[in-house]
PDB file of C-alpha atoms in Angstrom:
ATOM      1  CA  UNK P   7       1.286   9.354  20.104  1.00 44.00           C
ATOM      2  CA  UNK P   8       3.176  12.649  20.836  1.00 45.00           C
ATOM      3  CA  UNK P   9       4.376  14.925  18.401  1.00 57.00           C
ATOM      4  CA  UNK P  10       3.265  14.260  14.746  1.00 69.00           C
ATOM      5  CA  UNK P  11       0.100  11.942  14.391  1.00 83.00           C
ATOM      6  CA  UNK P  12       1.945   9.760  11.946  1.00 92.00           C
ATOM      7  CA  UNK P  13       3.877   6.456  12.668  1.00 94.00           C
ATOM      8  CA  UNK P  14       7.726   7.008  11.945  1.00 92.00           C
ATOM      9  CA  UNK P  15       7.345   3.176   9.878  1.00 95.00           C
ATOM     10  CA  UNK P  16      10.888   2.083   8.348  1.00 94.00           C
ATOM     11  CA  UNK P  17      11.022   1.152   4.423  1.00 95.00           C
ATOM     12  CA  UNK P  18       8.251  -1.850   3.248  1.00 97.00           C
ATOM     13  CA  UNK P  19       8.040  -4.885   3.770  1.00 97.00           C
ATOM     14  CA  UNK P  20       6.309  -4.762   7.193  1.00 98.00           C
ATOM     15  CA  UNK P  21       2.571  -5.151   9.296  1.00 98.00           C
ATOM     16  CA  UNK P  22      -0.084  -3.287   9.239  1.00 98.00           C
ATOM     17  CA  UNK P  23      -3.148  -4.620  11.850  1.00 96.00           C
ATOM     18  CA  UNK P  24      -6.094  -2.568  11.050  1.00 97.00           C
ATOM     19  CA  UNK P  25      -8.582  -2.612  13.761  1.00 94.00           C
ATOM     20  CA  UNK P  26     -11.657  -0.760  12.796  1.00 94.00           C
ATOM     21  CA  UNK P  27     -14.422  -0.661  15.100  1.00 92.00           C
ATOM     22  CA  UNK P  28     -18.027   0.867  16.432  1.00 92.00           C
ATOM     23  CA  UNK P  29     -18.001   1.869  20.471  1.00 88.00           C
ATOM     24  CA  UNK P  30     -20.775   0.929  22.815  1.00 87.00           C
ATOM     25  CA  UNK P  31     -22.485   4.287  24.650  1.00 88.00           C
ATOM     26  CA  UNK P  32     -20.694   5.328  27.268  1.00 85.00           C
ATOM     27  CA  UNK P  33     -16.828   5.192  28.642  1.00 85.00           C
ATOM     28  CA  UNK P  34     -16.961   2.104  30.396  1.00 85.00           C
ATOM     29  CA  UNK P  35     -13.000   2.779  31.447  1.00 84.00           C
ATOM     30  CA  UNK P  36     -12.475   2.672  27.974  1.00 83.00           C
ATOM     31  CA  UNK P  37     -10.402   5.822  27.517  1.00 84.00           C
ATOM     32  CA  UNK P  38      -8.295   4.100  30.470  1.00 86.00           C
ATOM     33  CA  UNK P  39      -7.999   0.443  29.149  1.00 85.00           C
ATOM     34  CA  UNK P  40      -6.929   2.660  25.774  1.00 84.00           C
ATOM     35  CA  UNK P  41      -3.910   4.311  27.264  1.00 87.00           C
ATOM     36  CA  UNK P  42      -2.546   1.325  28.664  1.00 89.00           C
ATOM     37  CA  UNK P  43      -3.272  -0.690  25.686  1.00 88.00           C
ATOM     38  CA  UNK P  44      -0.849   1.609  23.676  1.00 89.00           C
ATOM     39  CA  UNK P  45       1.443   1.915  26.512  1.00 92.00           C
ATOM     40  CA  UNK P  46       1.479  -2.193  25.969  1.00 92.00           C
ATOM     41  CA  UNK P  47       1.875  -1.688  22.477  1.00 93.00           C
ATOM     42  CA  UNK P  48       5.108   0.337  22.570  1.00 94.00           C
ATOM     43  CA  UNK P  49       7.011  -1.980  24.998  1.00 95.00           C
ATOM     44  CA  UNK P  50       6.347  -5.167  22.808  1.00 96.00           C
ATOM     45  CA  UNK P  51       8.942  -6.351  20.616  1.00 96.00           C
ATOM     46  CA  UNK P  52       8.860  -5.492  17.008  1.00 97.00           C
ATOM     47  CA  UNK P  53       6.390  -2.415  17.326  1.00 97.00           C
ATOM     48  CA  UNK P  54       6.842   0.086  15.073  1.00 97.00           C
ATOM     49  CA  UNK P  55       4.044   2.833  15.916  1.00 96.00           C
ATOM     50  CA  UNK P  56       0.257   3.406  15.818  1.00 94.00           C
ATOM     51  CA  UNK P  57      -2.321   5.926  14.139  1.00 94.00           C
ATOM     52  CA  UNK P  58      -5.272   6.519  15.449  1.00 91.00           C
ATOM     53  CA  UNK P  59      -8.792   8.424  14.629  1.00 92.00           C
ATOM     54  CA  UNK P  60     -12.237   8.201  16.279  1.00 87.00           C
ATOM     55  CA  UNK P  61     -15.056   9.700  14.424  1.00 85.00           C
ATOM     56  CA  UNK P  62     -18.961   9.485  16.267  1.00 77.00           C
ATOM     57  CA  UNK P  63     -19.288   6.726  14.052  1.00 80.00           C
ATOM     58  CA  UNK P  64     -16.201   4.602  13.580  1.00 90.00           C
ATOM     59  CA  UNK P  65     -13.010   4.387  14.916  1.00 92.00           C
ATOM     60  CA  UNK P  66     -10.105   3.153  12.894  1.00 94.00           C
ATOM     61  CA  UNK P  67      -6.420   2.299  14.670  1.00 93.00           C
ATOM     62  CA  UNK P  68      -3.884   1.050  12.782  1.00 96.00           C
ATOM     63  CA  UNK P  69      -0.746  -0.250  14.461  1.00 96.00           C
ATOM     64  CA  UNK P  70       3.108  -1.370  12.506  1.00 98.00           C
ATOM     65  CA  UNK P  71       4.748  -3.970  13.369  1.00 98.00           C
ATOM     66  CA  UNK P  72       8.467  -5.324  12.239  1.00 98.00           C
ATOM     67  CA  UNK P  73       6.890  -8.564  10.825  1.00 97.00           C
ATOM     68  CA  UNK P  74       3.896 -11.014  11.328  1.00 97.00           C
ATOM     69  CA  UNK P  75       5.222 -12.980  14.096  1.00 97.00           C
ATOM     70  CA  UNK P  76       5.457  -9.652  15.949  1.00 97.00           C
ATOM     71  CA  UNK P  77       1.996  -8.690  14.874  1.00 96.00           C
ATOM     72  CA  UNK P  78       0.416 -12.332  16.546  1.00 95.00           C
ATOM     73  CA  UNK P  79       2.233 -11.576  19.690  1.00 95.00           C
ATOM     74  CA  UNK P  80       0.655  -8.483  19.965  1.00 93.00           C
ATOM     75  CA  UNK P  81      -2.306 -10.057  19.269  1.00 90.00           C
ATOM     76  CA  UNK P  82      -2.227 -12.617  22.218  1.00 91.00           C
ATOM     77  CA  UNK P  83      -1.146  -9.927  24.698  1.00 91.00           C
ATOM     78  CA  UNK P  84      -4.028  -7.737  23.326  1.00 88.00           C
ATOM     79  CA  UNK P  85      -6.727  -9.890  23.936  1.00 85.00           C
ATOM     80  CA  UNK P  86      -5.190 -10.845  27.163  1.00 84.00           C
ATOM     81  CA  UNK P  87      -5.377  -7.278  28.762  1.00 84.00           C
ATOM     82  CA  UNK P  88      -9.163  -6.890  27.548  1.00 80.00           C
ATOM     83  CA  UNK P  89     -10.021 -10.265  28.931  1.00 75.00           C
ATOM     84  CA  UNK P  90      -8.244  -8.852  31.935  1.00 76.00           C
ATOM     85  CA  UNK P  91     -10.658  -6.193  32.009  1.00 72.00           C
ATOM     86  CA  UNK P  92     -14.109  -6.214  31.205  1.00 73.00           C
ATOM     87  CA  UNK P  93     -14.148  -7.706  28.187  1.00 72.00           C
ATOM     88  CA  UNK P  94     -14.441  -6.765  24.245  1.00 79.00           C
ATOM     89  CA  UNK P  95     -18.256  -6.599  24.358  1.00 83.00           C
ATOM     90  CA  UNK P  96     -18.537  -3.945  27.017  1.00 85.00           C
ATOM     91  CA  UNK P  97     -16.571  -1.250  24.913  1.00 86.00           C
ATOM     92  CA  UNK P  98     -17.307  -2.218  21.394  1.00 88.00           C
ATOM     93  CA  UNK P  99     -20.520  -2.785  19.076  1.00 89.00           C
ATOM     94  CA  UNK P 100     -18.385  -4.944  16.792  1.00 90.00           C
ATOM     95  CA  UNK P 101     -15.018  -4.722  15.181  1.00 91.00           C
ATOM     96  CA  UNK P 102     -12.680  -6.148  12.088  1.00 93.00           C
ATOM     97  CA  UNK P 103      -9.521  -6.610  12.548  1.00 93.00           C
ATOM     98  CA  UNK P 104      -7.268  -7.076   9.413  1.00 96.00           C
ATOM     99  CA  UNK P 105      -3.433  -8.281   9.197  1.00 96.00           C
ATOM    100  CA  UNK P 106      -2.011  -6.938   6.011  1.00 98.00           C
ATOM    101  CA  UNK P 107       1.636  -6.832   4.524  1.00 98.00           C
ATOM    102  CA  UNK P 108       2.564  -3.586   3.540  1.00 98.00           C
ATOM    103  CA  UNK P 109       4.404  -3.691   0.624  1.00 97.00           C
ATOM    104  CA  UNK P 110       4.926   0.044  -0.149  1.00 94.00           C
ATOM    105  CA  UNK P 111       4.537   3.364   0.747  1.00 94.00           C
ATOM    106  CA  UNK P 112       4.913   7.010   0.103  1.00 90.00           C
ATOM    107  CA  UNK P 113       3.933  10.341   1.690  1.00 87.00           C
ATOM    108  CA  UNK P 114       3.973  14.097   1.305  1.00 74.00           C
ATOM    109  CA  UNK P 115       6.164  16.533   3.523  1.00 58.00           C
ATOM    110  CA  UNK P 116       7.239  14.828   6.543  1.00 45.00           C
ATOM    111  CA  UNK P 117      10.512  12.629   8.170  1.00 43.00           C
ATOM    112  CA  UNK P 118       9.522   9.446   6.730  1.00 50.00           C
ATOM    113  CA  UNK P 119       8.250  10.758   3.593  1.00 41.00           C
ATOM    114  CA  UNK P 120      10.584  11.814   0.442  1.00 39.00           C
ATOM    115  CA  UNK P 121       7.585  12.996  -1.657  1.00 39.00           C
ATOM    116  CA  UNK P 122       7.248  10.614  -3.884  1.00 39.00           C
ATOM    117  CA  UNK P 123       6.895   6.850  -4.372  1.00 42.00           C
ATOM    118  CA  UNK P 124       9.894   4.827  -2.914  1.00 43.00           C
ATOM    119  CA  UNK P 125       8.587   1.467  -3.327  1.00 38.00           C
TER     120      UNK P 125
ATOM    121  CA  UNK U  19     -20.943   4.564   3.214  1.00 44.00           C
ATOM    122  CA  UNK U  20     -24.689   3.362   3.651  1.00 45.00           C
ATOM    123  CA  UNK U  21     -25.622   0.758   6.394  1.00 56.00           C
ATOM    124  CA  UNK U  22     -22.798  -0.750   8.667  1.00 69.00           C
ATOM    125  CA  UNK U  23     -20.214   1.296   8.529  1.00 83.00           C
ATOM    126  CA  UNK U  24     -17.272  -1.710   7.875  1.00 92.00           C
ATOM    127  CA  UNK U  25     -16.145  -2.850   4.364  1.00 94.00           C
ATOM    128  CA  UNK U  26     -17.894  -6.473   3.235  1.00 92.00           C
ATOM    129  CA  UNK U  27     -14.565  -7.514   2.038  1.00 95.00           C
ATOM    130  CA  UNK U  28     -14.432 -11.223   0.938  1.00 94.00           C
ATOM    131  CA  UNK U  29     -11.647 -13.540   2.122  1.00 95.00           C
ATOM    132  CA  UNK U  30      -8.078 -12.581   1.896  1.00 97.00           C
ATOM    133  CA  UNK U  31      -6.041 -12.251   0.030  1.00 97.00           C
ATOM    134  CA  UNK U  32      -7.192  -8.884  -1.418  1.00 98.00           C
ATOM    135  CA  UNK U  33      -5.044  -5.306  -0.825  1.00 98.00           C
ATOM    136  CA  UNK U  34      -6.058  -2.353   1.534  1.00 98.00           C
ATOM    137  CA  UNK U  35      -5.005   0.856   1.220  1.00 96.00           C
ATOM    138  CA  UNK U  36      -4.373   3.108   4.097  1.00 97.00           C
ATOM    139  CA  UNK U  37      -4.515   6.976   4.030  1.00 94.00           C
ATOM    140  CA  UNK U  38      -3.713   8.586   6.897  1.00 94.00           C
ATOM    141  CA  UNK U  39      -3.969  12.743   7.046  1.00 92.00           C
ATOM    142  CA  UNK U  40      -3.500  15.688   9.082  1.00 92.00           C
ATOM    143  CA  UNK U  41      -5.671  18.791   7.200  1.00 88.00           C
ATOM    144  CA  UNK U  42      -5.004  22.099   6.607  1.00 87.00           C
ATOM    145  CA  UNK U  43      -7.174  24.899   8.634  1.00 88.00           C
ATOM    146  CA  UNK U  44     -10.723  25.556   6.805  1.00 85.00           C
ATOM    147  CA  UNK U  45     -12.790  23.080   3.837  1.00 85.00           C
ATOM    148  CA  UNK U  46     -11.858  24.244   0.715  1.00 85.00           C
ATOM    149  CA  UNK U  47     -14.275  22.663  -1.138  1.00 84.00           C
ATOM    150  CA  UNK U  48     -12.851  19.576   0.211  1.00 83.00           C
ATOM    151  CA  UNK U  49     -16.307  17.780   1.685  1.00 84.00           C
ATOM    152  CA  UNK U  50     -17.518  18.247  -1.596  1.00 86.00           C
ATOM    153  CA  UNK U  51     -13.971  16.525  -2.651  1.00 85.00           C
ATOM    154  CA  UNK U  52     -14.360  13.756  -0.596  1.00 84.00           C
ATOM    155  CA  UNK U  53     -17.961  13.016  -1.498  1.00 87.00           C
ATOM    156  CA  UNK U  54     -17.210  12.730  -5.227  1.00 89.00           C
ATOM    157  CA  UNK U  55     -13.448  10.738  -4.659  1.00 88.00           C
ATOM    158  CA  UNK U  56     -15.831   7.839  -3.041  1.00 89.00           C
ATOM    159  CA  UNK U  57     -18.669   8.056  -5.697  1.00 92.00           C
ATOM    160  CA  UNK U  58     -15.788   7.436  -7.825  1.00 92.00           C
ATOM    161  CA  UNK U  59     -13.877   5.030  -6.085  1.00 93.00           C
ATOM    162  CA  UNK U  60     -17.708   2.706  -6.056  1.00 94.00           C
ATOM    163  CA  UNK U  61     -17.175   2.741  -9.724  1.00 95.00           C
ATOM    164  CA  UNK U  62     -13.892   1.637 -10.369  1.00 96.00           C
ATOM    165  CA  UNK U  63     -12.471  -2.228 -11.412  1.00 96.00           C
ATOM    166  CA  UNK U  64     -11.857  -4.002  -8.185  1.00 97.00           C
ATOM    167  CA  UNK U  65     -13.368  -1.670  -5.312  1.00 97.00           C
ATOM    168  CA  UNK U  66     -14.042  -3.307  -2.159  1.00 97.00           C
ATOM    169  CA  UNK U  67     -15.147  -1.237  -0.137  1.00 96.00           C
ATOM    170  CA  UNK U  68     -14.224   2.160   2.182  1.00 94.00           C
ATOM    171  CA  UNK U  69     -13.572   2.826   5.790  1.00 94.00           C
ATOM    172  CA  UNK U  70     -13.416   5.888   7.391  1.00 91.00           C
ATOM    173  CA  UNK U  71     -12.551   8.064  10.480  1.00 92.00           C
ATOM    174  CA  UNK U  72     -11.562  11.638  11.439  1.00 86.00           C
ATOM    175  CA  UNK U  73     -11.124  12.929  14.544  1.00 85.00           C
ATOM    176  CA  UNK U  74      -9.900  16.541  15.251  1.00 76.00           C
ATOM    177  CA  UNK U  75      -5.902  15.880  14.699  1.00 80.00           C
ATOM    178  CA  UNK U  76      -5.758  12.880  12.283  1.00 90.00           C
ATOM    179  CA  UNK U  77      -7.751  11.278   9.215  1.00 92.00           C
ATOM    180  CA  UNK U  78      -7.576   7.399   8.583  1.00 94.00           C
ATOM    181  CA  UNK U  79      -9.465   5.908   5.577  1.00 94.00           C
ATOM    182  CA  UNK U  80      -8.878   2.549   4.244  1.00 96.00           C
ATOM    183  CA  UNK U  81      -9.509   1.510   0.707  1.00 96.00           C
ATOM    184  CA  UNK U  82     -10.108  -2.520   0.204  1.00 98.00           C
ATOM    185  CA  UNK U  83      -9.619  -3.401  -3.338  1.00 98.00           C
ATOM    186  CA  UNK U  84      -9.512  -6.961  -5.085  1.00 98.00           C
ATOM    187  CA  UNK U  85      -5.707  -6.989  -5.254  1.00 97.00           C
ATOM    188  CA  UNK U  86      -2.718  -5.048  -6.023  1.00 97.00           C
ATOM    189  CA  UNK U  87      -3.291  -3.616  -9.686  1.00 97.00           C
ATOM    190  CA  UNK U  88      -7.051  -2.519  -9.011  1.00 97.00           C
ATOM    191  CA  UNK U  89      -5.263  -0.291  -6.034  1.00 96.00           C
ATOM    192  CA  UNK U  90      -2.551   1.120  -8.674  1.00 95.00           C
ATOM    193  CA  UNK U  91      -5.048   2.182 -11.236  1.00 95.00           C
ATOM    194  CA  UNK U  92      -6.864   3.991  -8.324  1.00 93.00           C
ATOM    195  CA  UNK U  93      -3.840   5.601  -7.081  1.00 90.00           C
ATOM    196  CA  UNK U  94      -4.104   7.102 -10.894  1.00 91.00           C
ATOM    197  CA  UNK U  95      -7.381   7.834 -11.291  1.00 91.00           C
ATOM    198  CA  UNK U  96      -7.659   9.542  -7.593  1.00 88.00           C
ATOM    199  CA  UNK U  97      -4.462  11.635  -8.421  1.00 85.00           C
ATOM    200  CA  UNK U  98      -6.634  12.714 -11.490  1.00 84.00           C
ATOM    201  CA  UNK U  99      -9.081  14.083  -9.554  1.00 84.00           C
ATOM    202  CA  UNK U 100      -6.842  15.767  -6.993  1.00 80.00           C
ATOM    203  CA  UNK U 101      -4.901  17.502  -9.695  1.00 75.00           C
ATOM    204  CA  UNK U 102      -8.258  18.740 -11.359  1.00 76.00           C
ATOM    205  CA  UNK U 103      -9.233  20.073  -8.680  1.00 72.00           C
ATOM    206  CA  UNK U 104      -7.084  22.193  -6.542  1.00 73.00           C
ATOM    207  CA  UNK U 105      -4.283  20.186  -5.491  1.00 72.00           C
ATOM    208  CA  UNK U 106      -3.438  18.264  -2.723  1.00 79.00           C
ATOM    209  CA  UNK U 107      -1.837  20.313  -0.375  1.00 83.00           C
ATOM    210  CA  UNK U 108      -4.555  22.835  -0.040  1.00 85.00           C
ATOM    211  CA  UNK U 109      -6.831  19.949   1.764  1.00 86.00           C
ATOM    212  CA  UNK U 110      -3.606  17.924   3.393  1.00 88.00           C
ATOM    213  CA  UNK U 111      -0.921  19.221   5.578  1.00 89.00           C
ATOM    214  CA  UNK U 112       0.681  16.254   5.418  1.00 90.00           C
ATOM    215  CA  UNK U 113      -0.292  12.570   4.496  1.00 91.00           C
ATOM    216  CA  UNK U 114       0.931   9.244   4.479  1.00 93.00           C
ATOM    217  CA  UNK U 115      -0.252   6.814   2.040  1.00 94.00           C
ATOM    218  CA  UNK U 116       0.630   2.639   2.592  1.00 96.00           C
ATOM    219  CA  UNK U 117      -0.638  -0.139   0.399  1.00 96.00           C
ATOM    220  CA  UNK U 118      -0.632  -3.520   1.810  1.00 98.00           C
ATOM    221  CA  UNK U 119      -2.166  -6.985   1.381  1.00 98.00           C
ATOM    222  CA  UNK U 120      -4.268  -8.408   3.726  1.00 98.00           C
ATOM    223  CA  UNK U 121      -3.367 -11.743   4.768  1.00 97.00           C
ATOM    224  CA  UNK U 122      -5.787 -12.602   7.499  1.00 94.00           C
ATOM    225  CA  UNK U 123      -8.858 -10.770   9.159  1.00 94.00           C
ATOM    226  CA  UNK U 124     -11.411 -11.795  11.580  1.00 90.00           C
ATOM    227  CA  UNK U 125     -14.725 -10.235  13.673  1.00 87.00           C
ATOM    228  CA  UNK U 126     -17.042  -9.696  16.065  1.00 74.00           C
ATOM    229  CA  UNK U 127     -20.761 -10.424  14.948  1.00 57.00           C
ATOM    230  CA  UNK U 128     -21.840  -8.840  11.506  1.00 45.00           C
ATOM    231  CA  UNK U 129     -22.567  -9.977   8.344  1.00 42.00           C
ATOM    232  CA  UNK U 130     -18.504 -11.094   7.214  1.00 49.00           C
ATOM    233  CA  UNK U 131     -17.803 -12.112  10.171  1.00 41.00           C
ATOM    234  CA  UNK U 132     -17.856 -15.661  12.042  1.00 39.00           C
ATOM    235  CA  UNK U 133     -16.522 -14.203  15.111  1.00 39.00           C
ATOM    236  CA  UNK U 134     -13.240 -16.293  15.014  1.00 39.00           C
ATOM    237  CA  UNK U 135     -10.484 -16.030  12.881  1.00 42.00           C
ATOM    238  CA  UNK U 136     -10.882 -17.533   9.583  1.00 43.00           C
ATOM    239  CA  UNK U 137      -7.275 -16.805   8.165  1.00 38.00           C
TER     240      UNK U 137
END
C-alpha cells in the first residue's frame, strides 16, 4: 500500500473478498504475518490491489481480484500461510469473509475515478 | 452498530456496498453526519446491515443490502443527505465507492456463522 490508500481496480466486472474481522489482545507477530500476507497477495496471479483500515474495534480489508478463480487461489494460499504460522485463532476474535462480484463503480477525484458513475 | 460489531447478513446472494475514504483535515460536523447517514440507512427498504473501520489514513464501511435496487435507492437517498448538508468534499478528500454482489461468505464462530463455508 504505498502512495494513495486506494486500489488502482480496472473497469467492473471483477472480485471483491471482504474480510472483516475483531483482533485478539496483543501482537502475537501479527503486524509481521500482515506484511507478508500482502507481500503474498501482490505476487499471486490475478491480484488487483488491497484497502485496508483498522479501527480499536474492527478491522475491515478488502482485496480485488481479476475474477473468482483468482480470488479461491488466494484463498488456499491464505489459509496456508496462517496455518503455517500460528494459526487464525491466535490473532483474531472472529472474522467474515465475503466473496462478492463487483459490478460497478465510481469515485470522486482520483486516477481511477472520472467523477461520476461509469457503470 | 450495537452488539457484535459484523453485519447478520442472511445467505447470499444479497449486494454489499463498499466505501472506501481518505478525509479532509478537521470534523465538520461530519460525526454528527455519519451518525444520522446510519440512523437512516436502518430505515430504508432492504438494509442489511453496516460495517465499519477507520484508521488514521483510510475509511472502509460496507453497506449489505437485500440486492441490487435496495443499494440504488440508497445511493439516492444518501446523496440527499450529503447535498443537504454541506457537500461531500468538505468531509472526503477523495473516495471510492464499489457495489458488488456477494456470492459466497463464510466465518469463524458467531451467530451467522457455521465456521465453514456455506457458499
Amino acid at each position: 500500500m504505498s502512495g494513495i490508500p486506494f486500489a488502482a481496480t480496472p473497469e467492473p466486472p471483477y472480485t471483491a473478498v471482504i474480510f472483516t474481522s475483531t483482533r485478539t489482545d496483543g501482537d502475537h507477530g501479527y503486524a509481521l504475518m500482515a506484511q507478508r500476507m500482502e507481500a503474498l497477495a501482490v505476487e499471486q496471479p490475478g491480484y488487483l490491489g488491497i484497502e485496508a483500515s483498522r479501527d480499536g474495534e474492527l478491522g475491515i480489508t478488502v482485496s480485488y481480484w481479476a475474477d473468482d478463480d483468482a480470488a479461491r487461489a488466494w484463498k488456499l494460499v491464505a489459509e496456508h500461510l496462517v496455518a503455517q504460522e500460528r494459526g487464525r485463532s491466535v490473532w483474531y476474535a472472529d472474522y467474515r469473509v465475503r466473496v462478492a462480484t463487483v459490478t460497478r463503480d465510481y469515485g470522486g477525484d482520483g486516477p481511477m475515478a472520472t467523477g461520476s458513475a461509469r457503470g
